[in-house]
Amino acid sequence: MASWKRDLASGLVVLLPIVVTLYVVWWIFVKLAAIALLSPLVTNPVVGVLLTLSVFLLVVFSVGYMMRTALGGFVEGVIDELFNQLPGLRIVYNASKMAVETALTGTSDLQKPVKVTLWNDMRMTAFKTGQKTQDGRDVLFLPTAPNITTGFVIELEPEKYEETGERVEEALTRVLSAGFGETAETTTVEKVVDD
């Protein structure tokens, strides 16, 4: 790769995430400032955003506290049932619920990253779930990249995959970044650069 292309790519890798992050923060600020929750009382947009976030956090913690009770489980079941009866919205609701649950439960359910060789010697990153089938196979989750909320649940015998020895966070970084988030410690493939 020519040096100017490498410099361009390196610059984009550094600057693009910063620009996207700043844009998202600005967009969220503008949307929160536009909420007419307390607009007649508050003229300063920064105070309005802080009050809106405070009210939102209060509601989130209140609902979260209620969800730990028996009533919370019942209410969640009713809401799930209601949305599952609405065509179109059912897909949006279930996808967003799964994405939030995946993001907030962390990596505790994914026990160890492994390498699975499927389809013409193609190696893929999968995660042990800690579950076994009745015939003794391990249940693995093979996520798609970069959206890890979708993927394949596969059943393999232990000799059909190999443990990587890396941490779950390192493997998730590789999958979420579509392979671009490798660090020096996790890169196992020699990179060839031609000038």
JSON list of C-alpha atoms in Angstrom, two decimals:
[
{"chain": "A", "resi": 1, "resn": "MET", "atom": "CA", "xyz": [0.00, 0.00, 0.00]},
{"chain": "A", "resi": 2, "resn": "ALA", "atom": "CA", "xyz": [1.39, 3.43, -0.88]},
{"chain": "A", "resi": 3, "resn": "SER", "atom": "CA", "xyz": [2.44, 5.58, 2.06]},
{"chain": "A", "resi": 4, "resn": "TRP", "atom": "CA", "xyz": [-0.19, 8.25, 1.30]},
{"chain": "A", "resi": 5, "resn": "LYS", "atom": "CA", "xyz": [-2.92, 5.61, 1.40]},
{"chain": "A", "resi": 6, "resn": "ARG", "atom": "CA", "xyz": [-1.60, 4.29, 4.70]},
{"chain": "A", "resi": 7, "resn": "ASP", "atom": "CA", "xyz": [-1.47, 7.85, 6.10]},
{"chain": "A", "resi": 8, "resn": "LEU", "atom": "CA", "xyz": [-5.01, 8.53, 4.89]},
{"chain": "A", "resi": 9, "resn": "ALA", "atom": "CA", "xyz": [-6.28, 5.29, 6.43]},
{"chain": "A", "resi": 10, "resn": "SER", "atom": "CA", "xyz": [-4.48, 5.95, 9.73]},
{"chain": "A", "resi": 11, "resn": "GLY", "atom": "CA", "xyz": [-5.87, 9.48, 9.88]},
{"chain": "A", "resi": 12, "resn": "LEU", "atom": "CA", "xyz": [-9.39, 8.25, 9.21]},
{"chain": "A", "resi": 13, "resn": "VAL", "atom": "CA", "xyz": [-9.07, 5.52, 11.84]},
{"chain": "A", "resi": 14, "resn": "VAL", "atom": "CA", "xyz": [-8.15, 8.16, 14.43]},
{"chain": "A", "resi": 15, "resn": "LEU", "atom": "CA", "xyz": [-10.40, 11.06, 13.41]},
{"chain": "A", "resi": 16, "resn": "LEU", "atom": "CA", "xyz": [-13.58, 9.39, 12.17]},
{"chain": "A", "resi": 17, "resn": "PRO", "atom": "CA", "xyz": [-14.57, 7.83, 15.53]},
{"chain": "A", "resi": 18, "resn": "ILE", "atom": "CA", "xyz": [-13.97, 11.21, 17.23]},
{"chain": "A", "resi": 19, "resn": "VAL", "atom": "CA", "xyz": [-16.11, 13.07, 14.68]},
{"chain": "A", "resi": 20, "resn": "VAL", "atom": "CA", "xyz": [-18.89, 10.47, 14.87]},
{"chain": "A", "resi": 21, "resn": "THR", "atom": "CA", "xyz": [-18.84, 10.53, 18.69]},
{"chain": "A", "resi": 22, "resn": "LEU", "atom": "CA", "xyz": [-18.99, 14.34, 18.79]},
{"chain": "A", "resi": 23, "resn": "TYR", "atom": "CA", "xyz": [-21.85, 14.33, 16.27]},
{"chain": "A", "resi": 24, "resn": "VAL", "atom": "CA", "xyz": [-23.83, 11.78, 18.31]},
{"chain": "A", "resi": 25, "resn": "VAL", "atom": "CA", "xyz": [-23.28, 13.77, 21.53]},
{"chain": "A", "resi": 26, "resn": "TRP", "atom": "CA", "xyz": [-24.37, 16.98, 19.76]},
{"chain": "A", "resi": 27, "resn": "TRP", "atom": "CA", "xyz": [-27.43, 15.26, 18.27]},
{"chain": "A", "resi": 28, "resn": "ILE", "atom": "CA", "xyz": [-28.49, 13.88, 21.66]},
{"chain": "A", "resi": 29, "resn": "PHE", "atom": "CA", "xyz": [-27.99, 17.32, 23.27]},
{"chain": "A", "resi": 30, "resn": "VAL", "atom": "CA", "xyz": [-30.15, 19.03, 20.61]},
{"chain": "A", "resi": 31, "resn": "LYS", "atom": "CA", "xyz": [-32.89, 16.40, 20.95]},
{"chain": "A", "resi": 32, "resn": "LEU", "atom": "CA", "xyz": [-32.90, 16.65, 24.76]},
{"chain": "A", "resi": 33, "resn": "ALA", "atom": "CA", "xyz": [-32.91, 20.45, 24.65]},
{"chain": "A", "resi": 34, "resn": "ALA", "atom": "CA", "xyz": [-35.91, 20.35, 22.30]},
{"chain": "A", "resi": 35, "resn": "ILE", "atom": "CA", "xyz": [-38.04, 18.30, 24.69]},
{"chain": "A", "resi": 36, "resn": "ALA", "atom": "CA", "xyz": [-40.74, 20.60, 25.99]},
{"chain": "A", "resi": 37, "resn": "LEU", "atom": "CA", "xyz": [-40.77, 19.01, 29.44]},
{"chain": "A", "resi": 38, "resn": "LEU", "atom": "CA", "xyz": [-39.88, 22.16, 31.34]},
{"chain": "A", "resi": 39, "resn": "SER", "atom": "CA", "xyz": [-39.45, 24.69, 28.50]},
{"chain": "A", "resi": 40, "resn": "PRO", "atom": "CA", "xyz": [-41.81, 27.34, 29.96]},
{"chain": "A", "resi": 41, "resn": "LEU", "atom": "CA", "xyz": [-39.85, 27.30, 33.23]},
{"chain": "A", "resi": 42, "resn": "VAL", "atom": "CA", "xyz": [-36.29, 26.93, 31.95]},
{"chain": "A", "resi": 43, "resn": "THR", "atom": "CA", "xyz": [-34.75, 29.19, 29.33]},
{"chain": "A", "resi": 44, "resn": "ASN", "atom": "CA", "xyz": [-31.15, 27.90, 29.51]},
{"chain": "A", "resi": 45, "resn": "PRO", "atom": "CA", "xyz": [-30.81, 24.82, 27.25]},
{"chain": "A", "resi": 46, "resn": "VAL", "atom": "CA", "xyz": [-28.04, 23.30, 29.42]},
{"chain": "A", "resi": 47, "resn": "VAL", "atom": "CA", "xyz": [-30.27, 23.42, 32.51]},
{"chain": "A", "resi": 48, "resn": "GLY", "atom": "CA", "xyz": [-33.12, 21.97, 30.45]},
{"chain": "A", "resi": 49, "resn": "VAL", "atom": "CA", "xyz": [-30.96, 19.05, 29.31]},
{"chain": "A", "resi": 50, "resn": "LEU", "atom": "CA", "xyz": [-29.76, 18.38, 32.87]},
{"chain": "A", "resi": 51, "resn": "LEU", "atom": "CA", "xyz": [-33.33, 18.44, 34.22]},
{"chain": "A", "resi": 52, "resn": "THR", "atom": "CA", "xyz": [-34.57, 16.17, 31.42]},
{"chain": "A", "resi": 53, "resn": "LEU", "atom": "CA", "xyz": [-31.75, 13.69, 32.08]},
{"chain": "A", "resi": 54, "resn": "SER", "atom": "CA", "xyz": [-32.47, 13.80, 35.83]},
{"chain": "A", "resi": 55, "resn": "VAL", "atom": "CA", "xyz": [-36.17, 13.06, 35.30]},
{"chain": "A", "resi": 56, "resn": "PHE", "atom": "CA", "xyz": [-35.30, 10.29, 32.84]},
{"chain": "A", "resi": 57, "resn": "LEU", "atom": "CA", "xyz": [-32.86, 8.67, 35.29]},
{"chain": "A", "resi": 58, "resn": "LEU", "atom": "CA", "xyz": [-35.44, 8.92, 38.08]},
{"chain": "A", "resi": 59, "resn": "VAL", "atom": "CA", "xyz": [-38.01, 7.13, 35.91]},
{"chain": "A", "resi": 60, "resn": "VAL", "atom": "CA", "xyz": [-35.46, 4.47, 34.83]},
{"chain": "A", "resi": 61, "resn": "PHE", "atom": "CA", "xyz": [-34.42, 3.69, 38.41]},
{"chain": "A", "resi": 62, "resn": "SER", "atom": "CA", "xyz": [-38.06, 3.64, 39.57]},
{"chain": "A", "resi": 63, "resn": "VAL", "atom": "CA", "xyz": [-39.07, 1.19, 36.85]},
{"chain": "A", "resi": 64, "resn": "GLY", "atom": "CA", "xyz": [-35.92, -0.88, 37.51]},
{"chain": "A", "resi": 65, "resn": "TYR", "atom": "CA", "xyz": [-36.78, -1.09, 41.20]},
{"chain": "A", "resi": 66, "resn": "MET", "atom": "CA", "xyz": [-40.35, -2.12, 40.36]},
{"chain": "A", "resi": 67, "resn": "MET", "atom": "CA", "xyz": [-39.05, -4.85, 38.01]},
{"chain": "A", "resi": 68, "resn": "ARG", "atom": "CA", "xyz": [-37.45, -6.65, 40.96]},
{"chain": "A", "resi": 69, "resn": "THR", "atom": "CA", "xyz": [-40.90, -7.27, 42.46]},
{"chain": "A", "resi": 70, "resn": "ALA", "atom": "CA", "xyz": [-43.53, -9.82, 41.46]},
{"chain": "A", "resi": 71, "resn": "LEU", "atom": "CA", "xyz": [-45.60, -6.99, 39.99]},
{"chain": "A", "resi": 72, "resn": "GLY", "atom": "CA", "xyz": [-42.66, -6.04, 37.76]},
{"chain": "A", "resi": 73, "resn": "GLY", "atom": "CA", "xyz": [-42.43, -9.49, 36.21]},
{"chain": "A", "resi": 74, "resn": "PHE", "atom": "CA", "xyz": [-46.17, -9.46, 35.59]},
{"chain": "A", "resi": 75, "resn": "VAL", "atom": "CA", "xyz": [-46.05, -6.00, 33.98]},
{"chain": "A", "resi": 76, "resn": "GLU", "atom": "CA", "xyz": [-43.12, -7.02, 31.76]},
{"chain": "A", "resi": 77, "resn": "GLY", "atom": "CA", "xyz": [-45.05, -10.11, 30.63]},
{"chain": "A", "resi": 78, "resn": "VAL", "atom": "CA", "xyz": [-48.11, -8.01, 29.77]},
{"chain": "A", "resi": 79, "resn": "ILE", "atom": "CA", "xyz": [-46.01, -5.50, 27.81]},
{"chain": "A", "resi": 80, "resn": "ASP", "atom": "CA", "xyz": [-44.19, -8.29, 25.94]},
{"chain": "A", "resi": 81, "resn": "GLU", "atom": "CA", "xyz": [-47.50, -9.96, 25.09]},
{"chain": "A", "resi": 82, "resn": "LEU", "atom": "CA", "xyz": [-48.98, -6.67, 23.89]},
{"chain": "A", "resi": 83, "resn": "PHE", "atom": "CA", "xyz": [-46.07, -5.86, 21.57]},
{"chain": "A", "resi": 84, "resn": "ASN", "atom": "CA", "xyz": [-45.85, -9.44, 20.28]},
{"chain": "A", "resi": 85, "resn": "GLN", "atom": "CA", "xyz": [-49.41, -9.10, 18.97]},
{"chain": "A", "resi": 86, "resn": "LEU", "atom": "CA", "xyz": [-48.59, -6.02, 16.88]},
{"chain": "A", "resi": 87, "resn": "PRO", "atom": "CA", "xyz": [-47.19, -6.90, 13.45]},
{"chain": "A", "resi": 88, "resn": "GLY", "atom": "CA", "xyz": [-44.21, -4.77, 12.48]},
{"chain": "A", "resi": 89, "resn": "LEU", "atom": "CA", "xyz": [-43.75, -3.23, 15.91]},
{"chain": "A", "resi": 90, "resn": "ARG", "atom": "CA", "xyz": [-43.12, -6.70, 17.30]},
{"chain": "A", "resi": 91, "resn": "ILE", "atom": "CA", "xyz": [-39.87, -6.91, 15.33]},
{"chain": "A", "resi": 92, "resn": "VAL", "atom": "CA", "xyz": [-38.68, -3.46, 16.43]},
{"chain": "A", "resi": 93, "resn": "TYR", "atom": "CA", "xyz": [-39.61, -4.10, 20.08]},
{"chain": "A", "resi": 94, "resn": "ASN", "atom": "CA", "xyz": [-37.98, -7.54, 20.30]},
{"chain": "A", "resi": 95, "resn": "ALA", "atom": "CA", "xyz": [-34.82, -6.42, 18.47]},
{"chain": "A", "resi": 96, "resn": "SER", "atom": "CA", "xyz": [-34.37, -3.38, 20.68]},
{"chain": "A", "resi": 97, "resn": "LYS", "atom": "CA", "xyz": [-35.10, -5.39, 23.83]},
{"chain": "A", "resi": 98, "resn": "MET", "atom": "CA", "xyz": [-32.55, -8.03, 22.84]},
{"chain": "A", "resi": 99, "resn": "ALA", "atom": "CA", "xyz": [-29.95, -5.36, 22.00]},
{"chain": "A", "resi": 100, "resn": "VAL", "atom": "CA", "xyz": [-30.42, -3.63, 25.36]},
{"chain": "A", "resi": 101, "resn": "GLU", "atom": "CA", "xyz": [-30.31, -6.92, 27.28]},
{"chain": "A", "resi": 102, "resn": "THR", "atom": "CA", "xyz": [-27.16, -7.96, 25.42]},
{"chain": "A", "resi": 103, "resn": "ALA", "atom": "CA", "xyz": [-25.47, -4.61, 26.03]},
{"chain": "A", "resi": 104, "resn": "LEU", "atom": "CA", "xyz": [-26.41, -4.39, 29.71]},
{"chain": "A", "resi": 105, "resn": "THR", "atom": "CA", "xyz": [-25.84, -7.97, 30.82]},
{"chain": "A", "resi": 106, "resn": "GLY", "atom": "CA", "xyz": [-22.22, -7.69, 29.76]},
{"chain": "A", "resi": 107, "resn": "THR", "atom": "CA", "xyz": [-20.09, -10.65, 28.83]},
{"chain": "A", "resi": 108, "resn": "SER", "atom": "CA", "xyz": [-20.85, -12.85, 31.83]},
{"chain": "A", "resi": 109, "resn": "ASP", "atom": "CA", "xyz": [-22.97, -15.26, 29.78]},
{"chain": "A", "resi": 110, "resn": "LEU", "atom": "CA", "xyz": [-20.21, -15.71, 27.20]},
{"chain": "A", "resi": 111, "resn": "GLN", "atom": "CA", "xyz": [-17.73, -17.95, 28.94]},
{"chain": "A", "resi": 112, "resn": "LYS", "atom": "CA", "xyz": [-14.76, -18.37, 26.63]},
{"chain": "A", "resi": 113, "resn": "PRO", "atom": "CA", "xyz": [-13.93, -17.42, 23.07]},
{"chain": "A", "resi": 114, "resn": "VAL", "atom": "CA", "xyz": [-13.10, -20.33, 20.78]},
{"chain": "A", "resi": 115, "resn": "LYS", "atom": "CA", "xyz": [-12.14, -20.78, 17.14]},
{"chain": "A", "resi": 116, "resn": "VAL", "atom": "CA", "xyz": [-14.48, -22.83, 15.00]},
{"chain": "A", "resi": 117, "resn": "THR", "atom": "CA", "xyz": [-13.45, -24.09, 11.56]},
{"chain": "A", "resi": 118, "resn": "LEU", "atom": "CA", "xyz": [-16.41, -24.28, 9.20]},
{"chain": "A", "resi": 119, "resn": "TRP", "atom": "CA", "xyz": [-16.99, -23.98, 5.46]},
{"chain": "A", "resi": 120, "resn": "ASN", "atom": "CA", "xyz": [-13.80, -24.53, 3.49]},
{"chain": "A", "resi": 121, "resn": "ASP", "atom": "CA", "xyz": [-11.31, -24.12, 6.36]},
{"chain": "A", "resi": 122, "resn": "MET", "atom": "CA", "xyz": [-12.67, -20.70, 7.33]},
{"chain": "A", "resi": 123, "resn": "ARG", "atom": "CA", "xyz": [-11.95, -19.99, 11.03]},
{"chain": "A", "resi": 124, "resn": "MET", "atom": "CA", "xyz": [-14.52, -18.00, 12.97]},
{"chain": "A", "resi": 125, "resn": "THR", "atom": "CA", "xyz": [-14.74, -16.67, 16.50]},
{"chain": "A", "resi": 126, "resn": "ALA", "atom": "CA", "xyz": [-17.47, -18.24, 18.63]},
{"chain": "A", "resi": 127, "resn": "PHE", "atom": "CA", "xyz": [-18.20, -18.20, 22.35]},
{"chain": "A", "resi": 128, "resn": "LYS", "atom": "CA", "xyz": [-18.89, -21.07, 24.72]},
{"chain": "A", "resi": 129, "resn": "THR", "atom": "CA", "xyz": [-22.23, -20.62, 26.45]},
{"chain": "A", "resi": 130, "resn": "GLY", "atom": "CA", "xyz": [-21.67, -23.17, 29.21]},
{"chain": "A", "resi": 131, "resn": "GLN", "atom": "CA", "xyz": [-24.60, -25.27, 27.99]},
{"chain": "A", "resi": 132, "resn": "LYS", "atom": "CA", "xyz": [-24.47, -28.86, 26.73]},
{"chain": "A", "resi": 133, "resn": "THR", "atom": "CA", "xyz": [-26.86, -30.88, 24.60]},
{"chain": "A", "resi": 134, "resn": "GLN", "atom": "CA", "xyz": [-28.22, -34.24, 25.73]},
{"chain": "A", "resi": 135, "resn": "ASP", "atom": "CA", "xyz": [-25.70, -36.05, 23.53]},
{"chain": "A", "resi": 136, "resn": "GLY", "atom": "CA", "xyz": [-22.75, -34.19, 25.12]},
{"chain": "A", "resi": 137, "resn": "ARG", "atom": "CA", "xyz": [-22.05, -31.51, 22.53]},
{"chain": "A", "resi": 138, "resn": "ASP", "atom": "CA", "xyz": [-21.15, -28.00, 23.65]},
{"chain": "A", "resi": 139, "resn": "VAL", "atom": "CA", "xyz": [-23.50, -25.17, 22.70]},
{"chain": "A", "resi": 140, "resn": "LEU", "atom": "CA", "xyz": [-21.62, -22.26, 21.15]},
{"chain": "A", "resi": 141, "resn": "PHE", "atom": "CA", "xyz": [-22.76, -18.83, 19.99]},
{"chain": "A", "resi": 142, "resn": "LEU", "atom": "CA", "xyz": [-21.27, -17.72, 16.67]},
{"chain": "A", "resi": 143, "resn": "PRO", "atom": "CA", "xyz": [-22.01, -13.97, 16.40]},
{"chain": "A", "resi": 144, "resn": "THR", "atom": "CA", "xyz": [-22.21, -12.00, 13.19]},
{"chain": "A", "resi": 145, "resn": "ALA", "atom": "CA", "xyz": [-19.94, -8.98, 12.78]},
{"chain": "A", "resi": 146, "resn": "PRO", "atom": "CA", "xyz": [-20.28, -6.19, 13.67]},
{"chain": "A", "resi": 147, "resn": "ASN", "atom": "CA", "xyz": [-23.80, -6.76, 15.08]},
{"chain": "A", "resi": 148, "resn": "ILE", "atom": "CA", "xyz": [-23.35, -9.34, 17.83]},
{"chain": "A", "resi": 149, "resn": "THR", "atom": "CA", "xyz": [-27.04, -9.43, 18.71]},
{"chain": "A", "resi": 150, "resn": "THR", "atom": "CA", "xyz": [-27.50, -11.80, 15.77]},
{"chain": "A", "resi": 151, "resn": "GLY", "atom": "CA", "xyz": [-25.65, -14.97, 15.02]},
{"chain": "A", "resi": 152, "resn": "PHE", "atom": "CA", "xyz": [-25.90, -18.73, 15.10]},
{"chain": "A", "resi": 153, "resn": "VAL", "atom": "CA", "xyz": [-26.31, -21.13, 17.98]},
{"chain": "A", "resi": 154, "resn": "ILE", "atom": "CA", "xyz": [-24.27, -24.18, 17.05]},
{"chain": "A", "resi": 155, "resn": "GLU", "atom": "CA", "xyz": [-23.68, -27.53, 18.74]},
{"chain": "A", "resi": 156, "resn": "LEU", "atom": "CA", "xyz": [-20.19, -28.99, 18.42]},
{"chain": "A", "resi": 157, "resn": "GLU", "atom": "CA", "xyz": [-18.20, -31.75, 20.00]},
{"chain": "A", "resi": 158, "resn": "PRO", "atom": "CA", "xyz": [-15.27, -30.36, 22.05]},
{"chain": "A", "resi": 159, "resn": "GLU", "atom": "CA", "xyz": [-12.67, -31.70, 19.61]},
{"chain": "A", "resi": 160, "resn": "LYS", "atom": "CA", "xyz": [-14.26, -29.73, 16.73]},
{"chain": "A", "resi": 161, "resn": "TYR", "atom": "CA", "xyz": [-13.19, -26.33, 18.11]},
{"chain": "A", "resi": 162, "resn": "GLU", "atom": "CA", "xyz": [-10.11, -24.92, 19.80]},
{"chain": "A", "resi": 163, "resn": "GLU", "atom": "CA", "xyz": [-9.78, -22.55, 22.73]},
{"chain": "A", "resi": 164, "resn": "THR", "atom": "CA", "xyz": [-8.03, -19.28, 21.93]},
{"chain": "A", "resi": 165, "resn": "GLY", "atom": "CA", "xyz": [-6.69, -18.37, 25.35]},
{"chain": "A", "resi": 166, "resn": "GLU", "atom": "CA", "xyz": [-7.83, -14.78, 24.90]},
{"chain": "A", "resi": 167, "resn": "ARG", "atom": "CA", "xyz": [-10.26, -12.84, 27.06]},
{"chain": "A", "resi": 168, "resn": "VAL", "atom": "CA", "xyz": [-13.92, -12.43, 26.11]},
{"chain": "A", "resi": 169, "resn": "GLU", "atom": "CA", "xyz": [-13.44, -8.66, 25.79]},
{"chain": "A", "resi": 170, "resn": "GLU", "atom": "CA", "xyz": [-10.62, -9.09, 23.26]},
{"chain": "A", "resi": 171, "resn": "ALA", "atom": "CA", "xyz": [-12.67, -11.44, 21.10]},
{"chain": "A", "resi": 172, "resn": "LEU", "atom": "CA", "xyz": [-15.72, -9.17, 21.31]},
{"chain": "A", "resi": 173, "resn": "THR", "atom": "CA", "xyz": [-13.61, -6.18, 20.28]},
{"chain": "A", "resi": 174, "resn": "ARG", "atom": "CA", "xyz": [-12.48, -8.07, 17.19]},
{"chain": "A", "resi": 175, "resn": "VAL", "atom": "CA", "xyz": [-16.03, -9.09, 16.27]},
{"chain": "A", "resi": 176, "resn": "LEU", "atom": "CA", "xyz": [-17.63, -5.70, 17.00]},
{"chain": "A", "resi": 177, "resn": "SER", "atom": "CA", "xyz": [-14.99, -3.87, 14.96]},
{"chain": "A", "resi": 178, "resn": "ALA", "atom": "CA", "xyz": [-15.26, -6.37, 12.09]},
{"chain": "A", "resi": 179, "resn": "GLY", "atom": "CA", "xyz": [-11.62, -7.31, 12.63]},
{"chain": "A", "resi": 180, "resn": "PHE", "atom": "CA", "xyz": [-10.27, -3.75, 12.68]},
{"chain": "A", "resi": 181, "resn": "GLY", "atom": "CA", "xyz": [-10.07, -3.54, 16.48]},
{"chain": "A", "resi": 182, "resn": "GLU", "atom": "CA", "xyz": [-7.14, -5.90, 16.90]},
{"chain": "A", "resi": 183, "resn": "THR", "atom": "CA", "xyz": [-4.51, -4.92, 19.43]},
{"chain": "A", "resi": 184, "resn": "ALA", "atom": "CA", "xyz": [-0.90, -6.02, 19.35]},
{"chain": "A", "resi": 185, "resn": "GLU", "atom": "CA", "xyz": [-1.67, -8.58, 22.06]},
{"chain": "A", "resi": 186, "resn": "THR", "atom": "CA", "xyz": [-4.63, -10.15, 20.26]},
{"chain": "A", "resi": 187, "resn": "THR", "atom": "CA", "xyz": [-3.32, -10.17, 16.71]},
{"chain": "A", "resi": 188, "resn": "THR", "atom": "CA", "xyz": [-2.29, -13.69, 15.84]},
{"chain": "A", "resi": 189, "resn": "VAL", "atom": "CA", "xyz": [-2.13, -13.27, 12.07]},
{"chain": "A", "resi": 190, "resn": "GLU", "atom": "CA", "xyz": [1.01, -11.75, 10.57]},
{"chain": "A", "resi": 191, "resn": "LYS", "atom": "CA", "xyz": [0.09, -8.61, 8.64]},
{"chain": "A", "resi": 192, "resn": "VAL", "atom": "CA", "xyz": [1.73, -8.09, 5.28]},
{"chain": "A", "resi": 193, "resn": "VAL", "atom": "CA", "xyz": [2.16, -4.50, 4.12]},
{"chain": "A", "resi": 194, "resn": "ASP", "atom": "CA", "xyz": [3.46, -3.83, 0.64]},
{"chain": "A", "resi": 195, "resn": "ASP", "atom": "CA", "xyz": [4.62, -0.31, -0.25]}
]
